[in-house]
Short mmCIF file of C-alpha atoms in Angstrom, two decimals:
data_model
loop_
_atom_site.label_atom_id
_atom_site.label_comp_id
_atom_site.label_asym_id
_atom_site.label_seq_id
_atom_site.Cartn_x
_atom_site.Cartn_y
_atom_site.Cartn_z
CA MET A 18 0.00 0.00 0.00
CA GLU A 19 1.11 3.57 -0.67
CA LYS A 20 3.01 4.89 2.34
CA LEU A 21 2.36 8.58 1.66
CA VAL A 22 -1.05 9.90 2.67
CA THR A 23 -2.04 13.52 2.08
CA THR A 24 -5.71 13.64 3.12
CA LYS A 25 -7.29 13.33 6.54
CA GLN A 26 -9.93 10.99 5.20
CA GLU A 27 -7.41 8.48 3.88
CA LEU A 28 -5.35 8.78 7.07
CA VAL A 29 -8.39 8.00 9.22
CA GLU A 30 -9.41 5.06 7.03
CA ARG A 31 -5.90 3.62 7.17
CA VAL A 32 -5.38 3.94 10.93
CA ARG A 33 -8.88 2.72 11.82
CA SER A 34 -8.33 -0.46 9.84
CA ALA A 35 -4.83 -1.04 11.27
CA GLU A 36 -4.36 -4.07 13.51
CA GLY A 37 -2.52 -3.83 16.82
CA SER A 38 -1.03 -0.82 18.52
CA ILE A 39 -0.36 2.46 16.71
CA GLY A 40 2.64 4.70 17.37
CA LEU A 41 2.75 8.32 16.17
CA VAL A 42 5.72 10.61 15.58
CA MET A 43 4.88 14.21 14.66
CA THR A 44 7.53 16.15 12.75
CA MET A 45 7.97 19.26 10.65
CA GLY A 46 10.18 17.29 8.24
CA ALA A 47 13.87 18.12 7.69
CA LEU A 48 14.40 14.82 9.43
CA HIS A 49 17.63 14.10 11.22
CA GLU A 50 18.99 11.46 13.57
CA GLY A 51 16.95 12.94 16.42
CA HIS A 52 13.72 12.20 14.58
CA ARG A 53 14.98 8.73 13.68
CA ARG A 54 15.33 7.96 17.40
CA LEU A 55 11.66 8.84 17.83
CA VAL A 56 10.74 6.56 14.94
CA ASP A 57 12.99 3.80 16.30
CA ALA A 58 11.26 4.01 19.67
CA ALA A 59 7.84 3.82 17.99
CA ARG A 60 8.95 1.00 15.68
CA ALA A 61 10.20 -1.03 18.65
CA GLU A 62 6.92 -0.74 20.55
CA CYS A 63 4.08 -0.46 18.02
CA GLU A 64 2.74 -2.60 15.19
CA THR A 65 1.75 0.37 13.03
CA VAL A 66 3.96 3.47 12.93
CA VAL A 67 2.61 6.76 11.60
CA VAL A 68 4.87 9.76 10.99
CA SER A 69 3.38 13.16 10.21
CA ILE A 70 5.40 15.71 8.25
CA TYR A 71 3.83 19.15 8.43
CA VAL A 72 5.34 22.60 8.84
CA ASN A 73 2.58 24.07 11.00
CA PRO A 74 2.07 27.77 10.21
CA LEU A 75 0.17 28.34 13.47
CA GLN A 76 3.29 27.86 15.60
CA PHE A 77 5.36 30.43 13.71
CA ALA A 78 4.93 34.14 14.44
CA PRO A 79 5.20 36.74 11.67
CA GLY A 80 8.91 37.33 10.99
CA GLU A 81 9.93 33.84 12.11
CA ASP A 82 11.40 31.30 9.68
CA PHE A 83 8.18 29.66 8.42
CA ASP A 84 8.99 30.30 4.75
CA ALA A 85 12.69 29.49 5.17
CA TYR A 86 12.07 26.32 7.20
CA PRO A 87 13.72 23.45 5.26
CA ARG A 88 11.32 21.24 3.29
CA ASP A 89 12.44 18.11 1.38
CA LEU A 90 9.75 15.44 1.39
CA GLU A 91 11.66 13.03 -0.85
CA LYS A 92 14.71 13.07 1.40
CA ASP A 93 12.49 12.69 4.45
CA LEU A 94 10.67 9.69 2.95
CA ALA A 95 14.02 7.99 2.30
CA MET A 96 14.59 8.07 6.08
CA LEU A 97 11.21 6.47 6.77
CA GLU A 98 11.39 3.18 4.88
CA ASP A 99 10.29 1.15 7.91
CA VAL A 100 7.33 3.44 8.63
CA ASP A 101 3.82 2.32 7.67
CA ILE A 102 2.11 5.63 7.02
CA VAL A 103 3.55 9.09 6.34
CA PHE A 104 0.95 11.84 6.64
CA ALA A 105 1.99 14.98 4.77
CA PRO A 106 -1.05 17.24 4.28
CA SER A 107 -1.23 20.67 2.67
CA ASP A 108 -2.16 23.71 4.77
CA GLU A 109 -5.55 23.71 3.07
CA GLU A 110 -6.11 20.08 4.04
CA MET A 111 -4.92 20.56 7.61
CA TYR A 112 -6.84 23.74 8.45
CA GLY A 113 -9.29 24.61 5.67
CA ARG A 114 -9.90 27.91 7.46
CA ALA A 115 -8.24 29.53 10.47
CA PRO A 116 -9.53 27.70 13.57
CA LEU A 117 -12.18 29.47 15.63
CA VAL A 118 -12.08 27.12 18.62
CA THR A 119 -8.50 26.75 19.81
CA ILE A 120 -6.37 25.26 22.55
CA ASN A 121 -5.42 27.59 25.40
CA PRO A 122 -2.06 26.28 26.64
CA GLY A 123 -2.32 28.15 29.95
CA GLU A 124 -0.01 30.39 31.92
CA VAL A 125 3.17 28.31 31.68
CA ALA A 126 3.09 28.77 27.89
CA THR A 127 3.85 32.48 28.41
CA ARG A 128 7.21 31.63 29.98
CA TYR A 129 10.54 30.50 28.49
CA GLU A 130 9.85 29.52 24.86
CA GLY A 131 6.52 31.33 25.15
CA ARG A 132 7.91 34.61 26.44
CA THR A 133 9.33 35.69 23.11
CA ARG A 134 6.89 33.56 21.07
CA PRO A 135 3.51 34.24 22.72
CA THR A 136 1.41 32.32 20.16
CA HIS A 137 3.83 29.43 19.69
CA PHE A 138 2.46 26.81 22.05
CA ALA A 139 -1.17 27.50 21.20
CA GLY A 140 -0.22 26.72 17.60
CA VAL A 141 1.73 23.62 18.59
CA LEU A 142 -1.08 22.23 20.75
CA GLN A 143 -3.69 22.94 18.07
CA VAL A 144 -1.90 20.82 15.49
CA VAL A 145 -0.92 18.15 18.03
CA ALA A 146 -4.55 17.84 19.14
CA LYS A 147 -5.71 17.58 15.54
CA VAL A 148 -3.24 14.88 14.54
CA LEU A 149 -3.74 12.94 17.78
CA ASN A 150 -7.49 13.01 17.16
CA LEU A 151 -7.09 11.88 13.56
CA VAL A 152 -4.65 9.04 14.28
CA ARG A 153 -5.82 8.06 17.79
CA PRO A 154 -2.49 6.37 18.49
CA ASP A 155 -1.75 4.21 21.52
CA ARG A 156 1.53 6.07 22.02
CA ALA A 157 2.93 9.32 20.65
CA TYR A 158 6.66 10.03 20.79
CA PHE A 159 8.11 13.47 21.46
CA GLY A 160 11.73 14.49 21.92
CA ARG A 161 12.85 15.66 25.34
CA LYS A 162 14.80 18.42 23.60
CA ASP A 163 11.58 20.41 23.30
CA ALA A 164 10.99 19.92 27.00
CA GLN A 165 8.39 22.65 27.45
CA GLN A 166 6.45 21.30 24.48
CA LEU A 167 6.61 17.80 25.97
CA ALA A 168 5.30 19.09 29.31
CA LEU A 169 2.44 20.99 27.64
CA VAL A 170 1.43 18.09 25.37
CA THR A 171 1.39 15.76 28.37
CA THR A 172 -0.75 18.25 30.29
CA MET A 173 -3.16 18.67 27.35
CA VAL A 174 -3.60 14.94 26.97
CA ALA A 175 -4.47 14.67 30.66
CA ASP A 176 -6.76 17.70 30.74
CA LEU A 177 -8.68 16.66 27.61
CA ASP A 178 -8.65 12.91 28.38
CA MET A 179 -7.13 12.18 25.00
CA GLY A 180 -6.25 8.61 25.90
CA VAL A 181 -2.77 8.39 24.44
CA GLU A 182 0.50 7.64 26.20
CA ILE A 183 3.00 10.45 25.60
CA VAL A 184 6.54 9.06 25.49
CA GLY A 185 9.50 11.43 25.99
CA VAL A 186 12.56 10.27 24.01
CA PRO A 187 16.04 11.35 25.20
CA ILE A 188 17.95 14.12 23.43
CA VAL A 189 20.36 12.99 20.72
CA ARG A 190 23.72 14.78 20.68
CA ASP A 191 26.38 15.01 18.03
CA THR A 192 29.86 13.76 18.94
CA ASP A 193 30.78 17.29 20.05
CA GLY A 194 27.77 17.38 22.38
CA LEU A 195 25.54 19.73 20.38
CA ALA A 196 21.90 18.66 20.57
CA LEU A 197 20.59 17.71 17.12
CA SER A 198 18.24 20.24 15.52
CA SER A 199 17.07 21.08 12.03
CA ARG A 200 18.27 24.60 12.73
CA ASN A 201 21.89 23.49 13.26
CA ALA A 202 22.08 23.55 9.45
CA TYR A 203 21.91 27.35 9.66
CA LEU A 204 25.11 27.56 11.77
CA SER A 205 28.48 28.58 10.31
CA PRO A 206 31.48 26.55 11.56
CA GLU A 207 32.37 29.42 13.97
CA GLU A 208 28.78 29.62 15.22
CA ARG A 209 28.68 25.89 15.75
CA THR A 210 31.75 26.10 17.98
CA ALA A 211 30.15 28.98 19.90
CA ALA A 212 26.92 26.99 20.23
CA LEU A 213 28.71 24.34 22.30
CA ALA A 214 28.52 26.84 25.19
CA LEU A 215 24.92 25.62 25.76
CA VAL A 216 25.74 21.97 26.47
CA ARG A 217 28.84 23.06 28.42
CA ALA A 218 26.71 25.25 30.69
CA LEU A 219 24.11 22.52 31.19
CA THR A 220 26.84 20.05 32.09
CA SER A 221 28.27 22.54 34.60
CA ALA A 222 24.83 22.85 36.14
CA ARG A 223 24.47 19.08 36.35
CA GLU A 224 27.87 18.73 38.02
CA ALA A 225 27.11 21.53 40.49
CA ALA A 226 23.60 20.28 41.28
CA ALA A 227 24.77 18.09 44.16
CA GLY A 228 24.99 21.42 46.01
CA GLY A 229 21.29 22.13 45.40
CA PRO A 230 19.21 24.17 42.95
CA GLU A 231 20.95 27.47 43.75
CA ALA A 232 24.39 25.97 43.09
CA ALA A 233 23.15 24.53 39.79
CA GLN A 234 21.69 27.87 38.78
CA LYS A 235 24.94 29.67 39.67
CA ALA A 236 27.04 27.26 37.61
CA LEU A 237 24.65 27.56 34.66
CA THR A 238 24.69 31.36 34.72
CA GLU A 239 28.45 31.70 35.23
CA SER A 240 29.30 29.25 32.45
CA LEU A 241 27.16 31.18 29.98
CA GLU A 242 28.53 34.56 31.10
CA ALA A 243 32.02 33.29 30.26
CA ALA A 244 30.95 32.19 26.76
CA ASP A 245 31.53 34.16 23.55
CA GLY A 246 29.11 34.58 20.63
CA VAL A 247 26.07 33.41 22.58
CA ASP A 248 23.15 35.75 23.28
CA VAL A 249 21.28 34.06 26.14
CA ASP A 250 17.49 34.34 26.26
CA TYR A 251 16.97 32.29 29.41
CA ALA A 252 18.98 29.82 31.47
CA THR A 253 17.33 28.42 34.57
CA ILE A 254 16.36 25.38 36.61
CA VAL A 255 12.69 24.30 36.52
CA ASP A 256 10.49 21.40 37.51
CA ALA A 257 10.44 19.09 34.46
CA GLY A 258 6.72 18.30 34.68
CA THR A 259 5.24 21.71 35.37
CA PHE A 260 7.98 24.08 34.17
CA LEU A 261 7.41 26.02 37.40
CA GLY A 262 10.32 26.74 39.72
CA VAL A 263 11.77 23.80 41.65
CA SER A 264 10.72 23.55 45.28
CA SER A 265 13.45 23.74 47.93
CA ASN A 266 13.09 20.02 48.73
CA ALA A 267 13.01 18.80 45.11
CA ARG A 268 15.28 15.85 44.34
CA SER A 269 15.68 16.67 40.65
CA GLY A 270 15.01 19.38 38.13
CA LEU A 271 15.59 20.35 34.55
CA ALA A 272 18.27 22.84 33.51
CA ILE A 273 16.94 24.68 30.46
CA VAL A 274 18.65 27.15 28.16
CA ALA A 275 17.80 29.13 25.05
CA ALA A 276 20.21 31.38 23.20
CA ARG A 277 20.80 33.02 19.89
CA VAL A 278 24.03 32.08 18.11
CA GLY A 279 24.36 34.47 15.20
CA ALA A 280 20.88 34.55 13.67
CA THR A 281 19.97 31.08 14.90
CA ARG A 282 18.01 30.43 18.06
CA LEU A 283 18.92 27.20 19.85
CA ILE A 284 17.49 25.43 22.89
CA ASP A 285 18.81 22.62 25.04
CA ASN A 286 18.16 21.06 28.44
CA MET A 287 19.56 18.49 30.84
CA GLU A 288 18.17 16.70 33.88
CA VAL A 289 19.93 17.55 37.12
CA SER A 290 19.84 15.71 40.48
CA PHE A 291 20.13 17.60 43.75
CA GLY A 292 21.83 16.60 46.99
CA MET B 23 -23.54 -6.00 32.67
CA GLU B 24 -23.89 -3.09 35.09
CA LYS B 25 -25.26 -0.05 33.23
CA LEU B 26 -23.87 2.57 35.60
CA VAL B 27 -20.19 3.43 35.19
CA THR B 28 -18.46 5.96 37.43
CA THR B 29 -14.79 5.77 36.39
CA LYS B 30 -13.12 6.86 33.18
CA GLN B 31 -11.15 3.63 33.02
CA GLU B 32 -14.24 1.42 33.07
CA LEU B 33 -15.97 3.71 30.58
CA VAL B 34 -13.07 3.46 28.15
CA GLU B 35 -12.86 -0.33 28.54
CA ARG B 36 -16.59 -0.69 27.91
CA VAL B 37 -16.79 1.55 24.84
CA ARG B 38 -13.60 0.20 23.24
CA SER B 39 -14.96 -3.34 23.43
CA ALA B 40 -18.40 -2.34 22.11
CA GLU B 41 -19.39 -3.67 18.70
CA GLY B 42 -20.90 -1.42 16.04
CA SER B 43 -21.60 2.29 16.16
CA ILE B 44 -21.65 4.30 19.39
CA GLY B 45 -24.02 7.16 20.10
CA LEU B 46 -23.41 9.63 22.94
CA VAL B 47 -25.83 11.92 24.77
CA MET B 48 -24.28 14.30 27.30
CA THR B 49 -26.53 15.58 30.05
CA MET B 50 -26.42 17.24 33.44
CA GLY B 51 -29.15 14.89 34.69
CA ALA B 52 -32.58 16.16 35.77
CA LEU B 53 -33.73 14.34 32.68
CA HIS B 54 -36.93 15.35 30.95
CA GLU B 55 -38.68 14.59 27.68
CA GLY B 56 -36.19 16.79 25.81
CA HIS B 57 -33.32 14.54 26.86
CA ARG B 58 -35.39 11.47 26.00
CA ARG B 59 -35.67 12.72 22.41
CA LEU B 60 -31.87 12.85 22.26
CA VAL B 61 -31.65 9.31 23.59
CA ASP B 62 -34.38 8.17 21.18
CA ALA B 63 -32.42 9.63 18.26
CA ALA B 64 -29.24 7.87 19.44
CA ARG B 65 -31.09 4.61 20.09
CA ALA B 66 -32.58 4.65 16.58
CA GLU B 67 -29.20 5.11 14.90
CA CYS B 68 -26.54 3.47 17.06
CA GLU B 69 -25.87 -0.02 18.38
CA THR B 70 -24.39 1.18 21.66
CA VAL B 71 -25.86 4.21 23.41
CA VAL B 72 -23.90 6.03 26.12
CA VAL B 73 -25.47 8.74 28.27
CA SER B 74 -23.32 10.88 30.54
CA ILE B 75 -24.84 12.51 33.62
CA TYR B 76 -22.54 15.13 35.07
CA VAL B 77 -23.23 18.57 36.52
CA ASN B 78 -20.09 20.26 35.23
CA PRO B 79 -18.81 22.85 37.71
CA LEU B 80 -16.64 24.54 35.07
CA GLN B 81 -19.64 25.88 33.18
CA PHE B 82 -21.22 27.55 36.21
CA ALA B 83 -19.95 30.92 37.40
CA PRO B 84 -19.82 31.79 41.11
CA GLY B 85 -23.33 32.77 42.19
CA GLU B 86 -25.02 30.63 39.56
CA ASP B 87 -27.15 27.60 40.47
CA PHE B 88 -24.46 24.90 40.56
CA ASP B 89 -25.34 23.80 44.10
CA ALA B 90 -29.08 24.15 43.54
CA TYR B 91 -29.05 22.36 40.18
CA PRO B 92 -31.41 19.37 40.54
CA ARG B 93 -29.69 15.99 40.98
CA ASP B 94 -31.59 12.67 41.18
CA LEU B 95 -29.56 9.82 39.67
CA GLU B 96 -32.09 7.13 40.55
CA LYS B 97 -34.90 8.97 38.80
CA ASP B 98 -32.65 9.66 35.81
CA LEU B 99 -31.64 5.99 35.52
CA ALA B 100 -35.31 5.00 35.44
CA MET B 101 -35.62 7.06 32.24
CA LEU B 102 -32.65 5.29 30.64
CA GLU B 103 -33.67 1.63 30.66
CA ASP B 104 -32.85 1.19 26.96
CA VAL B 105 -29.41 2.81 27.31
CA ASP B 106 -26.30 0.61 27.37
CA ILE B 107 -23.94 2.69 29.49
CA VAL B 108 -24.63 5.58 31.89
CA PHE B 109 -21.46 7.47 32.83
CA ALA B 110 -21.90 9.42 36.08
CA PRO B 111 -18.47 10.38 37.44
CA SER B 112 -17.63 12.44 40.52
CA ASP B 113 -15.93 15.83 40.16
CA GLU B 114 -12.73 14.23 41.43
CA GLU B 115 -12.93 11.54 38.76
CA MET B 116 -13.75 13.99 35.97
CA TYR B 117 -11.13 16.63 36.72
CA GLY B 118 -8.72 15.46 39.42
CA ARG B 119 -7.29 18.98 39.49
CA ALA B 120 -8.37 22.19 37.75
CA PRO B 121 -7.32 21.91 34.09
CA LEU B 122 -4.23 23.84 33.01
CA VAL B 123 -4.67 23.36 29.27
CA THR B 124 -8.16 24.43 28.27
CA ILE B 125 -10.42 25.00 25.29
CA ASN B 126 -10.65 28.58 24.03
CA PRO B 127 -14.13 28.85 22.52
CA GLY B 128 -13.26 31.99 20.56
CA GLU B 129 -14.89 35.36 20.10
CA VAL B 130 -18.47 34.20 19.46
CA ALA B 131 -18.52 32.69 22.96
CA THR B 132 -18.42 36.22 24.39
CA ARG B 133 -21.78 37.03 22.79
CA TYR B 134 -25.34 36.06 23.72
CA GLU B 135 -25.12 33.30 26.33
CA GLY B 136 -21.47 34.22 26.81
CA ARG B 137 -22.02 37.93 27.37
CA THR B 138 -23.38 37.49 30.87
CA ARG B 139 -21.56 34.17 31.46
CA PRO B 140 -18.03 34.81 30.18
CA THR B 141 -16.56 31.47 31.32
CA HIS B 142 -19.58 29.33 30.45
CA PHE B 143 -18.69 28.01 27.00
CA ALA B 144 -15.06 27.37 27.87
CA GLY B 145 -16.38 25.14 30.66
CA VAL B 146 -18.89 23.45 28.37
CA LEU B 147 -16.33 22.75 25.65
CA GLN B 148 -13.80 21.42 28.17
CA VAL B 149 -16.17 18.76 29.45
CA VAL B 150 -17.56 18.00 25.99
CA ALA B 151 -14.02 17.49 24.66
CA LYS B 152 -13.17 15.23 27.59
CA VAL B 153 -16.23 13.02 27.26
CA LEU B 154 -15.98 12.88 23.45
CA ASN B 155 -12.35 11.79 23.81
CA LEU B 156 -13.21 9.16 26.40
CA VAL B 157 -16.17 7.67 24.50
CA ARG B 158 -15.01 8.33 20.91
CA PRO B 159 -18.60 7.98 19.66
CA ASP B 160 -19.61 7.84 16.01
CA ARG B 161 -22.37 10.37 16.69
CA ALA B 162 -23.09 12.73 19.57
CA TYR B 163 -26.55 14.21 20.01
CA PHE B 164 -27.16 17.76 21.23
CA GLY B 165 -30.43 19.64 21.54
CA ARG B 166 -31.07 22.55 19.21
CA LYS B 167 -32.47 24.45 22.18
CA ASP B 168 -28.91 25.26 23.26
CA ALA B 169 -28.20 26.55 19.78
CA GLN B 170 -25.04 28.49 20.59
CA GLN B 171 -23.64 25.46 22.39
CA LEU B 172 -24.47 23.29 19.37
CA ALA B 173 -22.71 25.74 17.04
CA LEU B 174 -19.62 25.87 19.26
CA VAL B 175 -19.42 22.10 19.73
CA THR B 176 -19.70 21.61 15.97
CA THR B 177 -16.95 24.19 15.43
CA MET B 178 -14.70 22.56 18.04
CA VAL B 179 -15.11 19.13 16.50
CA ALA B 180 -14.10 20.54 13.11
CA ASP B 181 -11.20 22.63 14.41
CA LEU B 182 -9.74 19.79 16.49
CA ASP B 183 -10.56 17.03 13.97
CA MET B 184 -12.42 15.08 16.62
CA GLY B 185 -13.98 12.71 14.12
CA VAL B 186 -17.52 12.57 15.49
CA GLU B 187 -20.76 13.53 13.78
CA ILE B 188 -22.61 16.15 15.84
CA VAL B 189 -26.36 15.71 15.46
CA GLY B 190 -28.69 18.59 16.36
CA VAL B 191 -32.02 17.31 17.68
CA PRO B 192 -35.12 19.56 17.36
CA ILE B 193 -36.48 21.45 20.38
CA VAL B 194 -39.25 19.68 22.29
CA ARG B 195 -42.11 21.91 23.39
CA ASP B 196 -44.82 21.38 25.93
CA THR B 197 -48.44 21.55 24.75
CA ASP B 198 -48.50 25.28 25.54
CA GLY B 199 -45.40 25.85 23.40
CA LEU B 200 -42.83 26.33 26.19
CA ALA B 201 -39.52 24.72 25.31
CA LEU B 202 -38.68 21.94 27.77
CA SER B 203 -35.92 22.75 30.27
CA SER B 204 -34.82 21.47 33.65
CA ARG B 205 -35.18 25.04 34.87
CA ASN B 206 -38.91 25.16 34.05
CA ALA B 207 -39.34 23.37 37.39
CA TYR B 208 -38.34 26.64 39.08
CA LEU B 209 -41.29 28.57 37.52
CA SER B 210 -44.44 29.45 39.48
CA PRO B 211 -47.71 29.04 37.54
CA GLU B 212 -47.82 32.82 36.90
CA GLU B 213 -44.19 32.83 35.72
CA ARG B 214 -44.87 29.93 33.42
CA THR B 215 -47.67 31.88 31.76
CA ALA B 216 -45.36 34.89 31.42
CA ALA B 217 -42.61 32.67 29.96
CA LEU B 218 -44.81 31.86 26.97
CA ALA B 219 -43.89 35.33 25.68
CA LEU B 220 -40.61 33.80 24.39
CA VAL B 221 -42.16 31.27 22.01
CA ARG B 222 -44.80 33.83 21.02
CA ALA B 223 -42.11 36.32 20.02
CA LEU B 224 -40.13 33.69 18.10
CA THR B 225 -43.28 32.65 16.25
CA SER B 226 -43.95 36.30 15.37
CA ALA B 227 -40.42 36.56 14.00
CA ARG B 228 -40.89 33.41 11.93
CA GLU B 229 -44.15 34.69 10.49
CA ALA B 230 -42.65 38.09 9.68
CA ALA B 231 -39.44 36.65 8.21
CA ALA B 232 -40.87 36.50 4.68
CA GLY B 233 -40.24 40.26 4.74
CA GLY B 234 -36.53 39.74 5.44
CA PRO B 235 -34.22 39.77 8.46
CA GLU B 236 -35.13 43.32 9.52
CA ALA B 237 -38.84 42.51 9.50
CA ALA B 238 -38.18 39.38 11.58
CA GLN B 239 -36.09 41.38 14.05
CA LYS B 240 -38.80 44.04 14.33
CA ALA B 241 -41.51 41.47 15.03
CA LEU B 242 -39.32 39.74 17.62
CA THR B 243 -38.53 42.99 19.44
CA GLU B 244 -42.09 44.34 19.37
CA SER B 245 -43.62 41.11 20.60
CA LEU B 246 -41.29 41.03 23.60
CA GLU B 247 -41.83 44.73 24.36
CA ALA B 248 -45.54 44.02 24.66
CA ALA B 249 -44.97 41.13 27.09
CA ASP B 250 -45.32 41.34 30.87
CA GLY B 251 -43.06 39.73 33.50
CA VAL B 252 -40.22 39.03 31.08
CA ASP B 253 -36.82 40.70 31.46
CA VAL B 254 -35.19 40.27 28.06
CA ASP B 255 -31.43 39.71 27.88
CA TYR B 256 -31.16 39.44 24.10
CA ALA B 257 -33.50 38.83 21.20
CA THR B 258 -32.02 38.81 17.74
CA ILE B 259 -31.60 37.04 14.42
CA VAL B 260 -28.26 35.28 13.76
CA ASP B 261 -26.68 32.84 11.34
CA ALA B 262 -27.35 29.38 12.84
CA GLY B 263 -23.88 28.02 12.06
CA THR B 264 -21.66 30.92 13.07
CA PHE B 265 -23.89 32.92 15.44
CA LEU B 266 -22.68 36.02 13.58
CA GLY B 267 -25.24 38.41 12.06
CA VAL B 268 -27.13 37.18 9.00
CA SER B 269 -25.92 38.52 5.69
CA SER B 270 -28.36 40.58 3.61
CA ASN B 271 -28.75 37.77 1.08
CA ALA B 272 -29.18 34.94 3.60
CA ARG B 273 -32.08 32.58 2.95
CA SER B 274 -32.54 31.55 6.55
CA GLY B 275 -31.47 32.43 10.06
CA LEU B 276 -32.09 31.64 13.67
CA ALA B 277 -34.21 33.81 15.94
CA ILE B 278 -32.72 33.56 19.43
CA VAL B 279 -34.00 34.88 22.72
CA ALA B 280 -32.94 34.82 26.37
CA ALA B 281 -34.93 36.33 29.20
CA ARG B 282 -35.36 36.20 32.93
CA VAL B 283 -38.81 35.26 34.17
CA GLY B 284 -38.81 35.89 37.91
CA ALA B 285 -35.51 34.44 39.10
CA THR B 286 -35.30 31.92 36.26
CA ARG B 287 -33.33 32.51 33.08
CA LEU B 288 -34.81 30.88 29.98
CA ILE B 289 -33.59 30.58 26.39
CA ASP B 290 -35.34 29.57 23.20
CA ASN B 291 -34.84 29.78 19.46
CA MET B 292 -36.58 29.11 16.16
CA GLU B 293 -35.42 28.79 12.57
CA VAL B 294 -36.74 31.49 10.27
CA SER B 295 -36.83 31.58 6.45
CA PHE B 296 -36.47 34.84 4.55
CA GLY B 297 -38.12 35.97 1.32
#
């Protein structure tokens, strides 16, 4: 059967007639090894694996890189040979018209990634809700790199009783430690070297975390202050599930960082254990 | 098998193992003949019929009649002998904690029923989304009496790709013309007589509608101005699907009215055809 599906109707027909468990991986294409790990996790656990490839306009603000975002469906498909269904709809098919009833991601979506991108998570959750509702998978796989997204998707699924297990898949790093991202392709060699300041700072925070949240925060901040060519947006320690501040008696937390390197905005995070 | 189900887990297990099509009727209990028509419609079309009975706190504002809302599960169950599953969860089971990710019902939810109840439709859509996601019915039946709710639910299902057919079931009227409502029980005999002004005004609008939307609006307004004991909240002609104003070349519309009769707020509506 044809792997590529471009209409909702065909997608629904295919997944409803599938036998066994269904795993879903949602992507915006430009697939790299990080996405492959999501697919591998789904492939290992589910009888039918669905990958969506859709550059969702709702999660880009005006002036962001929606038009410049890399698109190469043929190359992406070559990385998905072991996948059963690839859903790659047009904007017209996905939305028809601008949605009138939308997902409100709540207060935490105005922090961190949401502070400079106030409509981002509403757009993410809208498309995630739509594709989850179309596919109705048993499990959906999201990268831990987008940790705030993972927390919000998990919260949405609980609050709307969507009946899918959200699986967080560990961050994949290049040999130099840089977390894989489609946007790494934008980096010059000099910028790529500068970008390593993010993982270095997170590692410092992890190593200092035995001294508690304040020590981890101090190490994170000081490491980034000593770095060149990195314009830090935020760098802090949060609770991984809620993205609120860690309580004084917390046993672990998540060190999160976002920074601009040249014209490219990068994010990264690392779990830290206290005491 | 036991008809009454009080946990989400048992509900999901029961509906996922059901054969054939599933019809859902969502209620807040205090069942009357209007609800029975919804169940009858579901029963006629679906192999498994699920009725939910849940007085949803999220759709009541402080000071509204949440505590006073009539609750009599035993009496309700007696009206549902031909139903397969009755889902009657506790607040704790339904919500656990206050939801963080919510449904934003959009601008139209701030008009009409939403003007004096600004959080109402967000609360309605939250619980409707949850129960639709739990049951995953083929068809869900809503009364046309709550016309704005029906429009918003239909819009939500489209915008979130929820994959359920929303069926609007005609208003049931008592022999005197009063639309059935749980809240009619609050009316004194004198108030009940006064309340008939609503259906009288809607009928006037329908009869005048051959002259166009303005003529229908005029008849609606004048009929209510002549009525005693009725404190009108709104009375207007809208597009039934969007609840925006009717365009000048529309062929039909919906006359909608809300009014307080004594301490009781009533709503009603009627389709009108122009020209």
